[in-house]
Short mmCIF file of C-alpha atoms and ligand atoms in Angstrom, two decimals:
data_model
loop_
_atom_site.label_atom_id
_atom_site.label_comp_id
_atom_site.label_asym_id
_atom_site.label_seq_id
_atom_site.Cartn_x
_atom_site.Cartn_y
_atom_site.Cartn_z
CA MET L 1 -13.17 -8.40 6.63
CA ASN L 2 -12.95 -10.91 9.38
CA THR L 3 -9.73 -11.40 9.75
CA GLN L 4 -7.70 -10.89 12.38
CA LEU L 5 -4.73 -8.57 11.65
CA ASN L 6 -1.96 -8.21 13.68
CA LEU L 7 -0.09 -4.69 13.55
CA ASN L 8 3.14 -5.14 15.02
CA ILE L 9 4.90 -1.84 14.97
CA ASN L 10 8.25 -1.81 16.61
CA ASN L 11 7.18 -4.88 18.87
CA ILE L 12 3.82 -3.24 20.22
CA LEU L 13 0.23 -4.70 18.97
CA PHE L 14 -2.08 -1.71 18.78
CA THR L 15 -6.26 -2.37 19.02
CA PHE L 16 -7.59 -1.91 15.69
CA LYS L 17 -11.13 -1.89 16.13
CA SER L 18 -12.22 -3.90 13.48
CA PHE L 19 -9.32 -6.23 14.07
CA ILE L 20 -7.27 -6.55 17.58
CA CYS L 21 -7.36 -5.27 20.58
CA LEU L 22 -3.86 -5.03 22.08
CA SER L 23 -4.58 -5.84 25.34
CA ILE L 24 -5.07 -9.33 24.54
CA LEU L 25 -3.20 -10.68 21.97
CA VAL L 26 -0.65 -12.46 23.63
CA MET L 27 -2.60 -15.43 25.08
CA LEU L 28 -5.25 -18.17 25.00
CA ALA L 29 -6.55 -18.25 28.32
CA SER L 30 -9.17 -19.58 30.36
CA CYS L 31 -12.02 -18.53 32.03
CA GLU L 32 -14.45 -18.85 34.23
CA LYS L 33 -15.22 -17.67 37.99
CA GLU L 34 -13.13 -19.92 39.84
CA GLY L 35 -14.07 -18.51 43.49
CA ILE L 36 -13.44 -14.75 43.41
CA GLU L 37 -15.93 -12.89 45.29
CA ILE L 38 -16.55 -10.05 43.08
CA ASN L 39 -18.45 -7.21 44.82
CA PRO L 40 -21.10 -5.60 42.55
CA SER L 41 -22.19 -2.35 44.78
CA PRO L 42 -20.04 0.74 44.63
CA ILE L 43 -18.25 1.90 48.16
CA ASN L 44 -20.06 5.02 47.71
CA ASN L 45 -22.74 6.06 45.71
CA VAL L 46 -20.43 6.61 42.77
CA TYR L 47 -16.83 6.38 42.03
CA LYS L 48 -14.97 9.43 40.52
CA ILE L 49 -11.76 8.93 38.89
CA PRO L 50 -9.60 11.77 37.72
CA VAL L 51 -8.24 11.85 34.41
CA VAL L 52 -5.83 13.78 32.50
CA ILE L 53 -5.31 13.87 28.80
CA HIS L 54 -2.05 14.55 27.24
CA VAL L 55 -2.61 15.87 23.77
CA ILE L 56 0.56 15.28 22.12
CA HIS L 57 0.06 17.30 18.91
CA ASN L 58 2.35 18.64 15.71
CA GLY L 59 2.32 22.36 16.90
CA GLU L 60 -0.82 23.82 15.86
CA ILE L 61 -2.67 26.39 17.20
CA VAL L 62 -5.44 25.22 20.26
CA GLY L 63 -8.14 23.75 18.27
CA GLU L 64 -6.39 23.00 14.94
CA GLY L 65 -5.61 19.64 13.90
CA THR L 66 -4.10 17.12 16.02
CA ASN L 67 -4.08 19.87 19.07
CA LEU L 68 -7.78 19.36 20.11
CA SER L 69 -10.13 21.69 21.24
CA VAL L 70 -11.13 21.97 24.90
CA GLU L 71 -14.67 21.41 23.74
CA ARG L 72 -13.57 18.00 21.88
CA ILE L 73 -12.03 16.82 24.75
CA GLU L 74 -14.92 18.05 27.30
CA ARG L 75 -17.63 16.31 25.30
CA GLN L 76 -15.02 13.06 25.08
CA ILE L 77 -15.05 13.08 28.67
CA GLU L 78 -19.17 13.51 28.59
CA ILE L 79 -19.39 10.53 25.98
CA LEU L 80 -17.45 8.59 28.36
CA ASN L 81 -19.47 9.36 31.52
CA GLU L 82 -22.91 8.87 29.44
CA ASP L 83 -21.73 5.45 28.25
CA PHE L 84 -20.45 4.08 31.90
CA ARG L 85 -23.50 5.47 33.15
CA ARG L 86 -25.68 4.21 30.72
CA LYS L 87 -27.28 7.75 30.90
CA GLU L 88 -30.65 7.75 29.15
CA GLY L 89 -31.51 10.13 26.05
CA THR L 90 -27.81 9.41 24.77
CA ARG L 91 -26.06 6.91 22.75
CA GLY L 92 -24.74 5.21 26.15
CA TYR L 93 -28.41 4.09 26.95
CA ASN L 94 -29.62 0.41 27.01
CA ASN L 95 -32.78 -1.56 28.45
CA ASN L 96 -31.27 -4.61 28.37
CA PRO L 97 -31.86 -6.63 31.51
CA ASN L 98 -28.39 -7.63 31.82
CA GLY L 99 -27.09 -4.04 31.04
CA GLY L 100 -25.83 -1.93 33.59
CA ASP L 101 -25.04 1.60 35.07
CA SER L 102 -21.29 1.38 36.38
CA LYS L 103 -21.91 4.15 39.08
CA ILE L 104 -18.07 5.29 37.54
CA GLU L 105 -17.63 8.81 36.62
CA PHE L 106 -14.60 10.37 35.15
CA VAL L 107 -13.55 13.56 36.04
CA LEU L 108 -11.04 15.73 34.24
CA ALA L 109 -8.19 16.79 36.29
CA LYS L 110 -8.56 19.52 38.69
CA GLN L 111 -5.17 19.89 39.63
CA ASP L 112 -1.52 19.12 37.80
CA PRO L 113 1.16 16.95 40.01
CA GLU L 114 2.39 20.55 41.61
CA GLY L 115 -0.66 21.18 42.98
CA ASN L 116 -1.44 23.82 40.51
CA PRO L 117 -5.11 24.42 39.20
CA ILE L 118 -5.56 22.95 35.69
CA ASN L 119 -8.67 21.88 33.35
CA GLY L 120 -7.40 18.15 32.99
CA ILE L 121 -5.56 18.84 29.51
CA ASN L 122 -1.99 19.00 29.23
CA ARG L 123 -0.35 19.74 25.89
CA ILE L 124 2.81 19.02 24.67
CA ASN L 125 4.38 19.73 21.14
CA LYS L 126 5.79 16.83 20.33
CA SER L 127 7.89 18.46 17.35
CA ILE L 128 9.92 20.28 19.68
CA VAL L 129 10.43 17.55 22.55
CA ASN L 130 13.30 14.94 21.92
CA VAL L 131 12.50 11.41 22.72
CA THR L 132 13.82 8.33 22.11
CA ASP L 133 11.65 6.36 19.61
CA LEU L 134 10.09 3.20 21.44
CA GLY L 135 7.16 2.89 18.94
CA TYR L 136 3.55 3.64 19.20
CA ASN L 137 3.07 2.71 22.97
CA GLN L 138 2.37 3.93 26.49
CA ASN L 139 6.27 3.83 27.16
CA HIS L 140 6.62 6.03 23.90
CA TYR L 141 4.52 8.83 24.93
CA ALA L 142 4.95 8.67 28.54
CA GLN L 143 8.44 10.10 27.59
CA TYR L 144 6.32 13.51 27.04
CA ALA L 145 4.41 13.32 30.00
CA TYR L 146 3.02 10.60 32.81
CA TRP L 147 1.67 11.67 35.88
CA ASN L 148 1.31 9.36 38.93
CA THR L 149 -0.93 6.98 38.43
CA SER L 150 -2.55 6.35 41.74
CA ASN L 151 -3.77 10.16 41.12
CA TYR L 152 -4.58 9.94 37.60
CA ILE L 153 -5.51 8.12 34.70
CA ASN L 154 -3.10 9.31 32.15
CA ILE L 155 -4.38 9.43 28.65
CA TRP L 156 -2.52 10.05 25.75
CA THR L 157 -3.90 11.64 22.33
CA THR L 158 -2.00 11.63 19.34
CA PRO L 159 -1.87 11.15 15.98
CA LEU L 160 -0.67 8.05 14.42
CA PRO L 161 0.17 7.79 10.67
CA GLU L 162 -2.57 8.40 8.29
CA SER L 163 -2.45 4.87 6.58
CA THR L 164 -3.83 3.41 9.90
CA GLU L 165 -6.92 5.57 10.55
CA CYS L 166 -9.64 3.71 11.45
CA LEU L 167 -7.53 0.48 12.19
CA VAL L 168 -5.25 1.30 14.76
CA LEU L 169 -7.57 3.15 17.38
CA GLY L 170 -5.86 2.91 20.84
CA SER L 171 -4.78 0.23 22.95
CA SER L 172 -4.80 0.40 27.08
CA THR L 173 -2.81 -1.43 29.68
CA GLY L 174 -4.71 -3.57 32.06
CA PRO L 175 -4.60 -3.98 36.24
CA GLU L 176 -2.91 -7.23 37.85
CA THR L 177 -5.54 -8.51 40.32
CA ASN L 178 -6.74 -11.99 41.34
CA LEU L 179 -9.49 -11.73 38.81
CA PRO L 180 -9.77 -14.52 36.49
CA GLY L 181 -8.43 -13.95 32.90
CA THR L 182 -6.09 -10.91 34.10
CA GLN L 183 -3.39 -12.79 32.12
CA LEU L 184 -5.13 -11.83 28.97
CA LEU L 185 -4.92 -7.91 29.64
CA LEU L 186 -1.79 -5.94 28.80
CA LEU L 187 -0.30 -5.95 32.18
CA PRO L 188 2.79 -3.06 32.47
CA GLN L 189 5.77 -4.90 33.90
CA ASP L 190 8.17 -3.14 36.29
CA GLY L 191 9.27 0.30 34.60
CA ASP L 192 6.69 -0.04 31.80
CA ALA L 193 4.02 3.10 31.84
CA ASP L 194 0.34 2.26 32.31
CA GLY L 195 -2.23 4.49 30.69
CA VAL L 196 -4.79 4.67 27.64
CA LEU L 197 -3.30 5.60 24.31
CA ILE L 198 -6.16 7.38 22.02
CA ASN L 199 -5.16 7.95 18.24
CA SER L 200 -6.21 11.66 17.95
CA ILE L 201 -8.59 11.49 15.17
CA HIS L 202 -10.45 8.64 17.06
CA PHE L 203 -10.78 10.93 20.28
CA GLY L 204 -14.09 12.39 20.69
CA GLU L 205 -16.87 13.21 18.30
CA SER L 206 -16.09 14.19 14.48
CA ASP L 207 -17.46 13.84 11.02
CA ILE L 208 -14.64 11.82 9.83
CA ALA L 209 -15.59 9.09 7.35
CA CYS L 210 -14.84 6.25 9.97
CA HIS L 211 -16.64 3.85 12.12
CA ALA L 212 -15.16 5.04 14.83
CA ARG L 213 -16.25 8.64 15.14
CA PHE L 214 -18.32 9.03 18.27
CA GLY L 215 -15.81 8.48 21.01
CA ARG L 216 -16.21 5.14 21.83
CA THR L 217 -12.83 3.99 21.41
CA LEU L 218 -11.77 5.41 24.80
CA THR L 219 -15.12 3.91 26.12
CA HIS L 220 -13.66 0.29 25.30
CA GLU L 221 -9.86 0.91 26.37
CA MET L 222 -11.29 2.07 29.66
CA GLY L 223 -12.82 -1.20 30.37
CA HIS L 224 -9.71 -2.61 29.44
CA TYR L 225 -7.62 -0.46 31.90
CA LEU L 226 -10.70 -1.19 34.72
CA GLY L 227 -9.79 -4.99 34.06
CA VAL L 228 -12.60 -6.05 31.49
CA LEU L 229 -11.93 -8.26 28.49
CA HIS L 230 -13.13 -8.66 25.43
CA PRO L 231 -16.08 -11.13 25.20
CA TRP L 232 -14.25 -13.52 23.42
CA ALA L 233 -11.11 -13.09 25.46
CA GLY L 234 -8.68 -15.92 24.88
CA ASN L 235 -11.07 -17.53 21.87
CA ASP L 236 -12.18 -20.22 23.89
CA CYS L 237 -16.00 -21.39 24.03
CA GLU L 238 -15.30 -22.54 27.95
CA PHE L 239 -12.86 -19.75 28.92
CA ASN L 240 -14.05 -16.45 27.53
CA ASP L 241 -14.61 -13.12 29.27
CA TYR L 242 -15.53 -14.77 32.61
CA CYS L 243 -18.73 -12.82 32.64
CA ASP L 244 -21.69 -15.10 32.72
CA ASP L 245 -23.91 -12.38 31.33
CA THR L 246 -22.07 -11.90 28.17
CA PRO L 247 -22.71 -14.56 25.50
CA ALA L 248 -19.92 -16.92 25.29
CA VAL L 249 -18.10 -16.58 21.87
CA ASP L 250 -14.96 -18.24 20.57
CA LYS L 251 -14.09 -15.47 18.33
CA PRO L 252 -14.36 -11.75 17.61
CA VAL L 253 -17.36 -9.87 17.20
CA TYR L 254 -18.25 -6.75 15.53
CA ASN L 255 -21.21 -5.38 13.71
CA ILE L 256 -22.77 -8.60 12.91
CA ALA L 257 -24.81 -10.77 15.07
CA PHE L 258 -24.26 -14.58 14.99
CA VAL L 259 -24.63 -17.47 17.14
CA GLY L 260 -22.45 -17.89 19.60
CA CYS L 261 -21.02 -21.10 21.46
CA GLU L 262 -24.44 -21.75 23.65
CA GLY L 263 -26.73 -21.06 21.12
CA GLU L 264 -27.79 -17.34 21.66
CA LEU L 265 -26.56 -14.47 19.77
CA VAL L 266 -23.43 -12.82 20.64
CA ALA L 267 -23.77 -9.07 21.77
CA VAL L 268 -22.87 -6.76 18.94
CA ASN L 269 -23.82 -3.61 21.39
CA ASN L 270 -21.17 -4.67 24.15
CA TYR L 271 -18.42 -1.88 24.23
CA MET L 272 -15.75 -4.35 24.44
CA SER L 273 -16.82 -5.78 21.32
CA TRP L 274 -15.01 -4.58 18.17
CA SER L 275 -18.47 -3.08 16.73
CA ASP L 276 -18.74 0.08 15.20
CA ASP L 277 -19.43 3.42 17.58
CA GLU L 278 -22.97 3.50 16.85
CA LEU L 279 -23.70 -0.07 17.55
CA MET L 280 -22.39 0.30 20.92
CA ASN L 281 -24.37 0.76 24.27
CA MET L 282 -23.65 -1.70 26.96
CA PHE L 283 -21.26 -2.86 29.85
CA SER L 284 -22.93 -6.05 31.65
CA LYS L 285 -23.75 -6.23 35.45
CA ASP L 286 -20.65 -8.59 35.22
CA GLN L 287 -18.67 -6.90 33.47
CA ILE L 288 -19.31 -3.85 35.89
CA ALA L 289 -18.55 -6.08 39.02
CA ARG L 290 -15.19 -6.83 37.02
CA MET L 291 -14.80 -2.82 37.45
CA HIS L 292 -15.78 -2.51 40.91
CA TYR L 293 -13.46 -5.48 41.65
CA VAL L 294 -10.11 -3.52 40.58
CA LEU L 295 -11.23 -0.61 42.11
CA LYS L 296 -11.78 -2.12 45.40
CA HIS L 297 -8.52 -4.60 44.97
CA HIS L 298 -5.75 -2.84 42.60
CA GLN L 299 -3.78 -0.54 44.81
CA GLY L 300 -3.13 2.34 42.35
CA ARG L 301 -6.49 1.91 40.62
CA HIS L 302 -8.28 2.31 44.54
CA ALA L 303 -5.85 5.38 45.15
CA LEU L 304 -7.62 7.33 42.45
CA LEU L 305 -10.94 7.51 44.41
CA SER L 306 -9.57 9.92 46.97
CA SER L 307 -6.91 11.49 44.51
CA SER L 308 -6.57 15.35 45.13
CA ALA L 309 -6.84 15.83 41.23
CA LEU L 310 -10.56 15.45 41.99
ZN1 ZN O 401 -9.90 -4.10 23.22
#
């Protein structure tokens, strides 16, 4: 159960919630706040960020199978916002003194790249589109659709093989900034696609017999997209996630609390852990400060705040 598996599919690592999260496989890094000034307050009252959901489906009618319904997609975005806003009366609420309201909200894009009004959902029947097989990764799905990352966060939701259900949940690229630990994120290289990939059975809420059925995969991956690391980051007690208000830990955290590096219990309820969807309800203030830093200092992420798609 506590083994870390690396699933390498065509050279791409996927995030498993009980196992790997992509973003961070590669390295062993270091962590510490090294003189980076993180501005904890939003530029405005609330940051609004446009997202487009590319539904890459198997050809079903809308609402069936992998061609997810509008309701399921809208509910997923609502969950994402409940979590990011720590909204009272929802699963995303916590009263932990270290927990915070990120003041970040996600909005389904109201306009496509040509300026036509849309509902934020872009449906593509993958069975009638020919693409090169690049594996299960952002670059592969970007062949179906990839919109300007200064105007949209691209979220692809697509079915993965049944054998990966409840294991391969999603993955996200991360932003390149001066934040310590940035090298632990999955950083797109020149020409690589930037965005979030979610296995369609884990997108939104459902009654599947699986720990990842309440839409928290997207919350976790969006944390990476905005520069937040796993609490154990490089698996090092001294250098972990560069957040002083998350208990230091040097190995993956999921579901079962244990004593971390500094004698305190690790946070199984943190969204950046690999805990079950029903257990998670918290971003810490320092994690939120990293997101705000990214929104302020990363050119593409910053541009989202004034996107015409809003
Ligand atoms: Zn992760």
